[in-house]
PDB file of C-alpha atoms and ligand atoms in Angstrom:
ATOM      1  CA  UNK A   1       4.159   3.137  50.747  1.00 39.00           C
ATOM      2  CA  UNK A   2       7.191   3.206  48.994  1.00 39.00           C
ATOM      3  CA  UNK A   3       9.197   6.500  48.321  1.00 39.00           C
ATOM      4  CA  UNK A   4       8.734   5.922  44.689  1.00 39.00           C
ATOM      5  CA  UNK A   5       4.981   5.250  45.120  1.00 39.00           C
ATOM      6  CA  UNK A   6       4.634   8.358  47.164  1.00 39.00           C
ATOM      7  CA  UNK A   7       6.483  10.761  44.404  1.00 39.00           C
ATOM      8  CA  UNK A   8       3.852   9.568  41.310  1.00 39.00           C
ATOM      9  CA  UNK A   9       0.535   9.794  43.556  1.00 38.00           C
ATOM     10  CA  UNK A  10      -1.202  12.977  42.582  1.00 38.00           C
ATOM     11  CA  UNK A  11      -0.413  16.049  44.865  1.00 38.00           C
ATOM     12  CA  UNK A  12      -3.148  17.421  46.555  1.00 37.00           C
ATOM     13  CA  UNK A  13      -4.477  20.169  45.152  1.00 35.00           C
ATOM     14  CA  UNK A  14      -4.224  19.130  41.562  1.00 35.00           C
ATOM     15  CA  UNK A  15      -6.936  17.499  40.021  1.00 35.00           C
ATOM     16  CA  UNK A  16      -6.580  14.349  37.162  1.00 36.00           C
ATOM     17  CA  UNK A  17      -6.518  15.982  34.226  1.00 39.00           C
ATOM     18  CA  UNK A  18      -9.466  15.267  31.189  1.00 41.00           C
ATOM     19  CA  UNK A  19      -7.213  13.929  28.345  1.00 43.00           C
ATOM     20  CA  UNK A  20      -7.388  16.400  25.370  1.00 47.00           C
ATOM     21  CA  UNK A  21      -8.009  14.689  22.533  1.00 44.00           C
ATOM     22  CA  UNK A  22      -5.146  16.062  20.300  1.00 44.00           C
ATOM     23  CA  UNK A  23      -2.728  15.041  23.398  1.00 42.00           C
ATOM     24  CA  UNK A  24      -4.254  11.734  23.760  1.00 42.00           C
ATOM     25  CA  UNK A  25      -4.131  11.158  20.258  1.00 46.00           C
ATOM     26  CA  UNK A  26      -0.413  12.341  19.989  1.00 45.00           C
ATOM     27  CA  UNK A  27       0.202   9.947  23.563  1.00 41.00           C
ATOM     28  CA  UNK A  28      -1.526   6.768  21.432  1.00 43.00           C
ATOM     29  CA  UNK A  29       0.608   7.540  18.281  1.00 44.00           C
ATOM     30  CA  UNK A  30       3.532   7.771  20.277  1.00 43.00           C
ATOM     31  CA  UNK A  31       2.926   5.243  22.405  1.00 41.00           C
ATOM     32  CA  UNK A  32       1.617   2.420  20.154  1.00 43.00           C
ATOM     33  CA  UNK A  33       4.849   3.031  18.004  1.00 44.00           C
ATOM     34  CA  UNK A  34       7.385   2.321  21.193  1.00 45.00           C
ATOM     35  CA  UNK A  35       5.466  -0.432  22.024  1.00 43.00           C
ATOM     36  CA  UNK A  36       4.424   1.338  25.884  1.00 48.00           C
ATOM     37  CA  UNK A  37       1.498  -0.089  27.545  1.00 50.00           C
ATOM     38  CA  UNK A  38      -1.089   2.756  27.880  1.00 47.00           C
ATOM     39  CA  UNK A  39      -2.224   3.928  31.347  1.00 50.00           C
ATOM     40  CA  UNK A  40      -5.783   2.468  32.254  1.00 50.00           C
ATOM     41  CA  UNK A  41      -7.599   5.414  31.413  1.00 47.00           C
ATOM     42  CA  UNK A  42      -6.723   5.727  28.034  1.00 49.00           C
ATOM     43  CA  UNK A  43      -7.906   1.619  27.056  1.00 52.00           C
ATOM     44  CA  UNK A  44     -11.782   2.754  25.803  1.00 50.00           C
ATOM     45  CA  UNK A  45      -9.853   5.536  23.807  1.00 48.00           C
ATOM     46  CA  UNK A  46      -7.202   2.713  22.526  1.00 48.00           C
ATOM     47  CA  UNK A  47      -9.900   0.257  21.755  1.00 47.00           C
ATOM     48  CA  UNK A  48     -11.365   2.791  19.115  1.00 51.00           C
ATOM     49  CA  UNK A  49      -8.375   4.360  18.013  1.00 56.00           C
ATOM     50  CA  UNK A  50      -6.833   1.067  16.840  1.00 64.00           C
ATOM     51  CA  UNK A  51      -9.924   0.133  14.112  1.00 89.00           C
ATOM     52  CA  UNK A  52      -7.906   0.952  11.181  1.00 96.00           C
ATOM     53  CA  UNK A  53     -10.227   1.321   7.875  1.00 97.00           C
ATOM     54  CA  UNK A  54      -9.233  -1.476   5.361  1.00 97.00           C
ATOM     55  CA  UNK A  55      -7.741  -0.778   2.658  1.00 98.00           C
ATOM     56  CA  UNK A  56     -10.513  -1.342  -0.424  1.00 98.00           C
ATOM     57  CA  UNK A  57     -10.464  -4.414  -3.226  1.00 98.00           C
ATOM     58  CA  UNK A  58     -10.759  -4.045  -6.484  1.00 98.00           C
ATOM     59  CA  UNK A  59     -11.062  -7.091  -8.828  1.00 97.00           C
ATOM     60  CA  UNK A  60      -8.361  -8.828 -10.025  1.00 98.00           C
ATOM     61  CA  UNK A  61      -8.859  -8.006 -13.859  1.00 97.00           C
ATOM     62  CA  UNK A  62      -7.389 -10.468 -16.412  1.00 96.00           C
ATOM     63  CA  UNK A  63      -4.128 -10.552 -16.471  1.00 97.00           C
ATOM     64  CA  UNK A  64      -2.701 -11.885 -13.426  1.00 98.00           C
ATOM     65  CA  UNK A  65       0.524 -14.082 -14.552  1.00 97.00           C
ATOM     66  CA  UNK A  66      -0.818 -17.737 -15.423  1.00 96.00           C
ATOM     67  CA  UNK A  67       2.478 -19.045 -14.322  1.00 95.00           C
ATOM     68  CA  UNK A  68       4.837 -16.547 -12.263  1.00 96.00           C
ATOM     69  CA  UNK A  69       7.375 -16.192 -13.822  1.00 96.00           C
ATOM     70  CA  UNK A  70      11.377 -16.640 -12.834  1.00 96.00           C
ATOM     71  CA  UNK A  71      12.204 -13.236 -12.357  1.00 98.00           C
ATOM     72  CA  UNK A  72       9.331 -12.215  -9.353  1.00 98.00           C
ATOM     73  CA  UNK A  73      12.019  -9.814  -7.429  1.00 98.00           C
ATOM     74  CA  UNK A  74      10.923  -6.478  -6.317  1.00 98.00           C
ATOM     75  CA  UNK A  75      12.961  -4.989  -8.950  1.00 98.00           C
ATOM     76  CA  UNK A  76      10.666  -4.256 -12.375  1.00 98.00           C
ATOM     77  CA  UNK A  77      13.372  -2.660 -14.107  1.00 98.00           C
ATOM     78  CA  UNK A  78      15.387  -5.331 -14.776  1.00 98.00           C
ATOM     79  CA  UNK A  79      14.134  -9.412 -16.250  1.00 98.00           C
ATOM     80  CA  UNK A  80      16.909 -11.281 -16.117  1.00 97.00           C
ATOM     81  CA  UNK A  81      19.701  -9.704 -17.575  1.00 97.00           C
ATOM     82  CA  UNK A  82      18.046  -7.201 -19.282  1.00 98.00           C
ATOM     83  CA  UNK A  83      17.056  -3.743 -18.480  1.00 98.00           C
ATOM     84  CA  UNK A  84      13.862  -1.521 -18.979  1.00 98.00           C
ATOM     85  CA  UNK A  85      14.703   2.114 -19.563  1.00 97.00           C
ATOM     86  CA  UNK A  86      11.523   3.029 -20.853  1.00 98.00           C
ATOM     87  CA  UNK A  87       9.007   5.672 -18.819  1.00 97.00           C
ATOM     88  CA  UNK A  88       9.036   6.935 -15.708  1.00 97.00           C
ATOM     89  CA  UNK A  89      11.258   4.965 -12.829  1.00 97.00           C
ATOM     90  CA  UNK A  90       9.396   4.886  -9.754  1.00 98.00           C
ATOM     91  CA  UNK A  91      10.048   3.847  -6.685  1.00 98.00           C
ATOM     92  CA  UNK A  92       6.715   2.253  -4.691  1.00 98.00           C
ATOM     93  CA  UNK A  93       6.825   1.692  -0.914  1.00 98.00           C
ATOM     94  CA  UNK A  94       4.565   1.193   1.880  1.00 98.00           C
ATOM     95  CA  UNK A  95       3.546  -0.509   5.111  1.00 98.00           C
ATOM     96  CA  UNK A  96       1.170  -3.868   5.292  1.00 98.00           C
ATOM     97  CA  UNK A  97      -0.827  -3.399   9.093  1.00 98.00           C
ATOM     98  CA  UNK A  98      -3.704  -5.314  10.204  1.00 97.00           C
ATOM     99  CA  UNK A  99      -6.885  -3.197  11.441  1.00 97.00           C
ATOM    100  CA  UNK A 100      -4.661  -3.037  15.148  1.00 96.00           C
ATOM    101  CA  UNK A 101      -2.072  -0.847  12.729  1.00 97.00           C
ATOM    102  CA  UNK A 102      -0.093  -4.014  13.868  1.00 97.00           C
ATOM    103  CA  UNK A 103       2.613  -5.064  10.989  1.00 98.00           C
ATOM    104  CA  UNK A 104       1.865  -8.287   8.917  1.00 98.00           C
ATOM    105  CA  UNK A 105       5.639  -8.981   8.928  1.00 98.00           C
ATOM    106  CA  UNK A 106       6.134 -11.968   6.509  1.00 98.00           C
ATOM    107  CA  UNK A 107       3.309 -11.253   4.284  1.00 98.00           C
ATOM    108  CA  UNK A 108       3.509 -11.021   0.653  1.00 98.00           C
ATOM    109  CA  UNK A 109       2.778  -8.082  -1.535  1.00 98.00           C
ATOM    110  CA  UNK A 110       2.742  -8.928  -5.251  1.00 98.00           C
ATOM    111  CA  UNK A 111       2.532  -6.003  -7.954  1.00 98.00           C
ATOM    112  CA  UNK A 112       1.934  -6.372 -11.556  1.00 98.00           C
ATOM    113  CA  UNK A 113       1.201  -3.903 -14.460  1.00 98.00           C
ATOM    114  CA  UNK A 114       1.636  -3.400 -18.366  1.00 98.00           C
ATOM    115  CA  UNK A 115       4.443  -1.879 -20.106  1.00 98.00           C
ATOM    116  CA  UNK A 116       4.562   1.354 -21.071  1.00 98.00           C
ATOM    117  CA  UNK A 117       2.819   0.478 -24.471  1.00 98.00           C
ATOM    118  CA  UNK A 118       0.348  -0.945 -22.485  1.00 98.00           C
ATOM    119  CA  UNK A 119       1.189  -4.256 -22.716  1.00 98.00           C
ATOM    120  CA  UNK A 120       0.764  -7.123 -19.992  1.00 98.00           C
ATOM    121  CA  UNK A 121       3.141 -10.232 -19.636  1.00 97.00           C
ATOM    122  CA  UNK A 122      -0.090 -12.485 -19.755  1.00 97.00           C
ATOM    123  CA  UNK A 123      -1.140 -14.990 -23.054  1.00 95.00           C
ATOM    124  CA  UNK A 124      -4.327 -13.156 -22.680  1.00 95.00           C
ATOM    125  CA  UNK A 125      -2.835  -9.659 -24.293  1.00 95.00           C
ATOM    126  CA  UNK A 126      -1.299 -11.794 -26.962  1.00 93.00           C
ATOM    127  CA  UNK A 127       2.435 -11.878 -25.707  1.00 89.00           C
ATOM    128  CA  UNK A 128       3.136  -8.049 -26.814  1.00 95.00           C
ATOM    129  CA  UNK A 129       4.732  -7.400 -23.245  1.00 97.00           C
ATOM    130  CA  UNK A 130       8.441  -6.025 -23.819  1.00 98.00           C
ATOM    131  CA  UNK A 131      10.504  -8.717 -22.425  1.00 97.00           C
ATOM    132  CA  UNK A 132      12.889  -6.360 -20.733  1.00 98.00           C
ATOM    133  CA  UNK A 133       9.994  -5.322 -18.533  1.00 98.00           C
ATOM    134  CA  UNK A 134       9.063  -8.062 -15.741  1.00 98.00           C
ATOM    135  CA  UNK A 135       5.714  -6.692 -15.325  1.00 98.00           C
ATOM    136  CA  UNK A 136       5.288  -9.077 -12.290  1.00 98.00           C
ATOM    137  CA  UNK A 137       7.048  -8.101  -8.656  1.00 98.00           C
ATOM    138  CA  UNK A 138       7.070  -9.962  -5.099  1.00 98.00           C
ATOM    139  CA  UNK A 139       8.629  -8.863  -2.057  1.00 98.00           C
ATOM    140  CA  UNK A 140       7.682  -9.863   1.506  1.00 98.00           C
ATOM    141  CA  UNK A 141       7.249  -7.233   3.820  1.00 98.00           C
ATOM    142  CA  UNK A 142      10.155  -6.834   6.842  1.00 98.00           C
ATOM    143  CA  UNK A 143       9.435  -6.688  10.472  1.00 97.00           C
ATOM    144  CA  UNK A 144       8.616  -3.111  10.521  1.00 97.00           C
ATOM    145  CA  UNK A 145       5.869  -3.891   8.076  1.00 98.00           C
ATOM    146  CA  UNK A 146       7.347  -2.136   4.964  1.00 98.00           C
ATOM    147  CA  UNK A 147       8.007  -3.358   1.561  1.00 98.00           C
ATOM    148  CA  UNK A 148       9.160  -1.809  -1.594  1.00 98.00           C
ATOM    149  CA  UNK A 149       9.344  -1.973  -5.393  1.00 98.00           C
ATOM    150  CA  UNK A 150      11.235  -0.645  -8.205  1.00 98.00           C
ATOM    151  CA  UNK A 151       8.503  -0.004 -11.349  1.00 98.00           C
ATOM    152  CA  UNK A 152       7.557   2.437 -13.217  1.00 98.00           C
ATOM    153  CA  UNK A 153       4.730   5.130 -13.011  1.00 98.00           C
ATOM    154  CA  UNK A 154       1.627   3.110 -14.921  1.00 98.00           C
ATOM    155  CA  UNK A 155       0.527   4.235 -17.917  1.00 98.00           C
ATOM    156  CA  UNK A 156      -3.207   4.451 -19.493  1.00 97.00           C
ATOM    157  CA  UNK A 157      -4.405   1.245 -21.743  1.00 94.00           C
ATOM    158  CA  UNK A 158      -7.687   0.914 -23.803  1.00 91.00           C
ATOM    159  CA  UNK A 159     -10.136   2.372 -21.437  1.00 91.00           C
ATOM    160  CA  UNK A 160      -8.237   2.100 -18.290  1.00 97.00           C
ATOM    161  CA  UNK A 161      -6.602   4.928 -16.440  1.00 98.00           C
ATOM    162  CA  UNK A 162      -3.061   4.229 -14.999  1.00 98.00           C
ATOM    163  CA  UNK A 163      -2.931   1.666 -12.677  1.00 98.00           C
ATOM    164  CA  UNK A 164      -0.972  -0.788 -10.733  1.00 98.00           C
ATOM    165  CA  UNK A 165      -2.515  -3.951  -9.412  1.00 98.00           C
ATOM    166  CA  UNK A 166      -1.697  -5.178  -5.921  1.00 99.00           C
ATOM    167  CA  UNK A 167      -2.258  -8.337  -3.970  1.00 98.00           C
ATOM    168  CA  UNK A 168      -1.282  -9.195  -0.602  1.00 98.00           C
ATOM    169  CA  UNK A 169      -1.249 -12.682   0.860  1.00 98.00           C
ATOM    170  CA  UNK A 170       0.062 -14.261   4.297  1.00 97.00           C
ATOM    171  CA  UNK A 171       0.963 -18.070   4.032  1.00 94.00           C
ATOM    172  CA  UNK A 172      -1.699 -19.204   1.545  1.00 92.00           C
ATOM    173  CA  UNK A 173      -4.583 -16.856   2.394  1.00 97.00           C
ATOM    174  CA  UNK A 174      -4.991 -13.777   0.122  1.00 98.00           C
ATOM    175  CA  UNK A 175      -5.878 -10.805   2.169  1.00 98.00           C
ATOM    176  CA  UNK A 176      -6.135  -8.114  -0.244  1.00 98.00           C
ATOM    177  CA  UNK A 177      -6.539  -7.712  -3.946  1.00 98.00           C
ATOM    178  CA  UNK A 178      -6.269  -4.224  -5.140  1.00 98.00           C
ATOM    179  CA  UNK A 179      -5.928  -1.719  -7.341  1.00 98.00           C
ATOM    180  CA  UNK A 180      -3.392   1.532  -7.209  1.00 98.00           C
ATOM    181  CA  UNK A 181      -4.332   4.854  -8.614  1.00 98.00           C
ATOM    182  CA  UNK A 182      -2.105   7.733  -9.734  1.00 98.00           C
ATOM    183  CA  UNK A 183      -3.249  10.796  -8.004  1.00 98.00           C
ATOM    184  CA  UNK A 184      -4.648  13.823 -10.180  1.00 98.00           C
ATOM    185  CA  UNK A 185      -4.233  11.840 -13.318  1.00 98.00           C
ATOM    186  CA  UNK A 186      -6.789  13.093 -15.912  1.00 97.00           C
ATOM    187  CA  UNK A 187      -8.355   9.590 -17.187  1.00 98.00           C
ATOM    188  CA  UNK A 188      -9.227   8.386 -13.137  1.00 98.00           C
ATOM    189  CA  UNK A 189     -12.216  10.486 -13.438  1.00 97.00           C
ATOM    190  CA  UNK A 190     -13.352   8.638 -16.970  1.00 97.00           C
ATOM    191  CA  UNK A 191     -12.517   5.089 -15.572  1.00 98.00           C
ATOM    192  CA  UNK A 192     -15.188   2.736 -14.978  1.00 97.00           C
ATOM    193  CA  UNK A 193     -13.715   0.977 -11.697  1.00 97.00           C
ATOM    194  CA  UNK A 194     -12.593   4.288 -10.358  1.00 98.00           C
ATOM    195  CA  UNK A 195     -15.510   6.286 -10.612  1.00 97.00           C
ATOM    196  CA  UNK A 196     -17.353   3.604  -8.869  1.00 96.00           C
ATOM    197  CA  UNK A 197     -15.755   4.036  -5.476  1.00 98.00           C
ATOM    198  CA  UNK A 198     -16.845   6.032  -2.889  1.00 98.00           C
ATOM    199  CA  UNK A 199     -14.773   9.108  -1.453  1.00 97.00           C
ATOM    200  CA  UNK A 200     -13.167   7.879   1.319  1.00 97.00           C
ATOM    201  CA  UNK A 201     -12.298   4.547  -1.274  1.00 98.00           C
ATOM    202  CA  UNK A 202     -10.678   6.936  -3.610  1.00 98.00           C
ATOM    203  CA  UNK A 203      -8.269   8.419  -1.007  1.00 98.00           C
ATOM    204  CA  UNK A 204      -7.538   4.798   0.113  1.00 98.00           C
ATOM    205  CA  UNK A 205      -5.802   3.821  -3.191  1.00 98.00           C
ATOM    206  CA  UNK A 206      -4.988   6.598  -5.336  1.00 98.00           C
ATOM    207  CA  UNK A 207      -1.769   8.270  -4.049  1.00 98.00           C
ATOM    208  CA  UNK A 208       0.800  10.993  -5.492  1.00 98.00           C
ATOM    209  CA  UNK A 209       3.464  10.297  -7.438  1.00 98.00           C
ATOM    210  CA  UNK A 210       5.976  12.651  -6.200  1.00 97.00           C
ATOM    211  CA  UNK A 211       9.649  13.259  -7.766  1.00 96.00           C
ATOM    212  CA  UNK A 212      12.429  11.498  -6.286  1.00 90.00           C
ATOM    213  CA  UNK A 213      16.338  11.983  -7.077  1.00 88.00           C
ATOM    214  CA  UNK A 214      15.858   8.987  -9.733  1.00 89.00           C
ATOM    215  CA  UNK A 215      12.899   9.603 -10.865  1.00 90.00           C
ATOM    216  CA  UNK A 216       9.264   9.195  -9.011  1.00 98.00           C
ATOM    217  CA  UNK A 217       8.155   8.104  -5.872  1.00 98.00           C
ATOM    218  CA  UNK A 218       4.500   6.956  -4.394  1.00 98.00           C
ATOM    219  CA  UNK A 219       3.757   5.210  -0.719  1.00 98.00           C
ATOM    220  CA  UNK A 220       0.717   3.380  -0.488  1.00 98.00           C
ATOM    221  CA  UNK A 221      -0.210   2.389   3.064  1.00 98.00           C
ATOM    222  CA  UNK A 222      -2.344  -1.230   2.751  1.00 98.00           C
ATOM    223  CA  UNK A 223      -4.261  -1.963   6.172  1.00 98.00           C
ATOM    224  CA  UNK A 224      -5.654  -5.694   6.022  1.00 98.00           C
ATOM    225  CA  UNK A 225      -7.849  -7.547   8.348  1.00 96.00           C
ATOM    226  CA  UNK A 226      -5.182 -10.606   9.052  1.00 93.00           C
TER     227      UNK A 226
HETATM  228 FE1  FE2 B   1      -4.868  -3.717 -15.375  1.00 87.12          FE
END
């Protein structure tokens, strides 16, 4: 037996200790984010701990761009040359995992949403969209699984409480198509698609809009079965 073989063998005396489960959960955060391989004992508790609930759809609705359009960047704010200064700047991030909390570096997340007179860039909503607003975002998410936008916080329209539809695709398959909710905002609980979903649904896609230095900012966390 090597000296360094003898030195991790258990002394005598001491028994192997039962994993608590705050510990072990701490050791599989910890561990999963350094990219450690996990001692044999903790594998059943790995195997359970990496399901991942996925993150609800919500249909698509009707205005999702017929033809994107030229401006797709990240950046809402600002079509072309010109720039929106109307309502509330927000910044949205997030992470894109698969059900393994593994990052779907490369995938696409797509955002789009009416102006703040409630207005969608779509021929559908008869072209009212204020064309300093691109209403339509892209980004592809990095290698750490994040992506971000620059938007605004959505405003109510007709009968719909403030929303911001998402869609996430890898290559050509689309994984995800979703809806974002603003959390606490009076008119979710009088909305038709909202009130449909279940509890844990709700928490899933209605986040807070916090304040930021320049105005809001909201993290939405999308897990996707790749
Ligand atoms: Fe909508």
């Amino acid at each position: 037996m090597s000296a360094g073989a003898r030195n991790s063998a258990p002394r005598a005396g001491f028994e192997t200790p039962m994993p608590n489960p705050i510990l072990l959960r701490r050791a599989l955060i910890l561990g999963t984010a350094a990219g450690l391989a996990a001692p044999a004992w903790l594998s059943p508790a790995i195997a359970q701990a990496r399901t991942l609930r996925r993150t609800p759809g919500q249909t698509e609705g009707p205005f999702y761009p017929v033809e994107i359009p030229a401006d797709n960047d990240a950046d809402l704010l600002r079509n072309g040359q010109a720039r929106y200064a109307k309502g509330q700047a927000v910044w949205l991030d997030g992470t894109v995992v698969d059900l393994d909390g593994k990052a779907l570096t490369g995938a696409t997340v797509e955002i789009w949403q009416c102006d703040v007179n409630g207005h969608y860039h779509h021929p559908g909503d008869g072209g009212k969209a204020d064309p300093a607003f691109q209403g339509f975002g892209r980004t592809v998410v990095d290698r750490d699984g994040r992506y971000r936008f620059r938007t605004i916080r959505p405003v109510q329209y007709s009968s719909r409480t403030p929303h911001i539809h998402v869609k996430v695709k890898l290559d050509t398959a689309e994984l995800l198509t979703t809806q974002l909710y603003v959390q606490g905002d009076p008119g979710n609980q009088r909305d038709f698609l909202w009130r449909r979903l279940n509890e844990a649904d709700r928490a899933a896609i209605t986040v807070p809009f916090g304040t930021a230095a320049d105005g809001l900012k909201a993290t939405f966390p999308i897990v996707v079965q790749a």
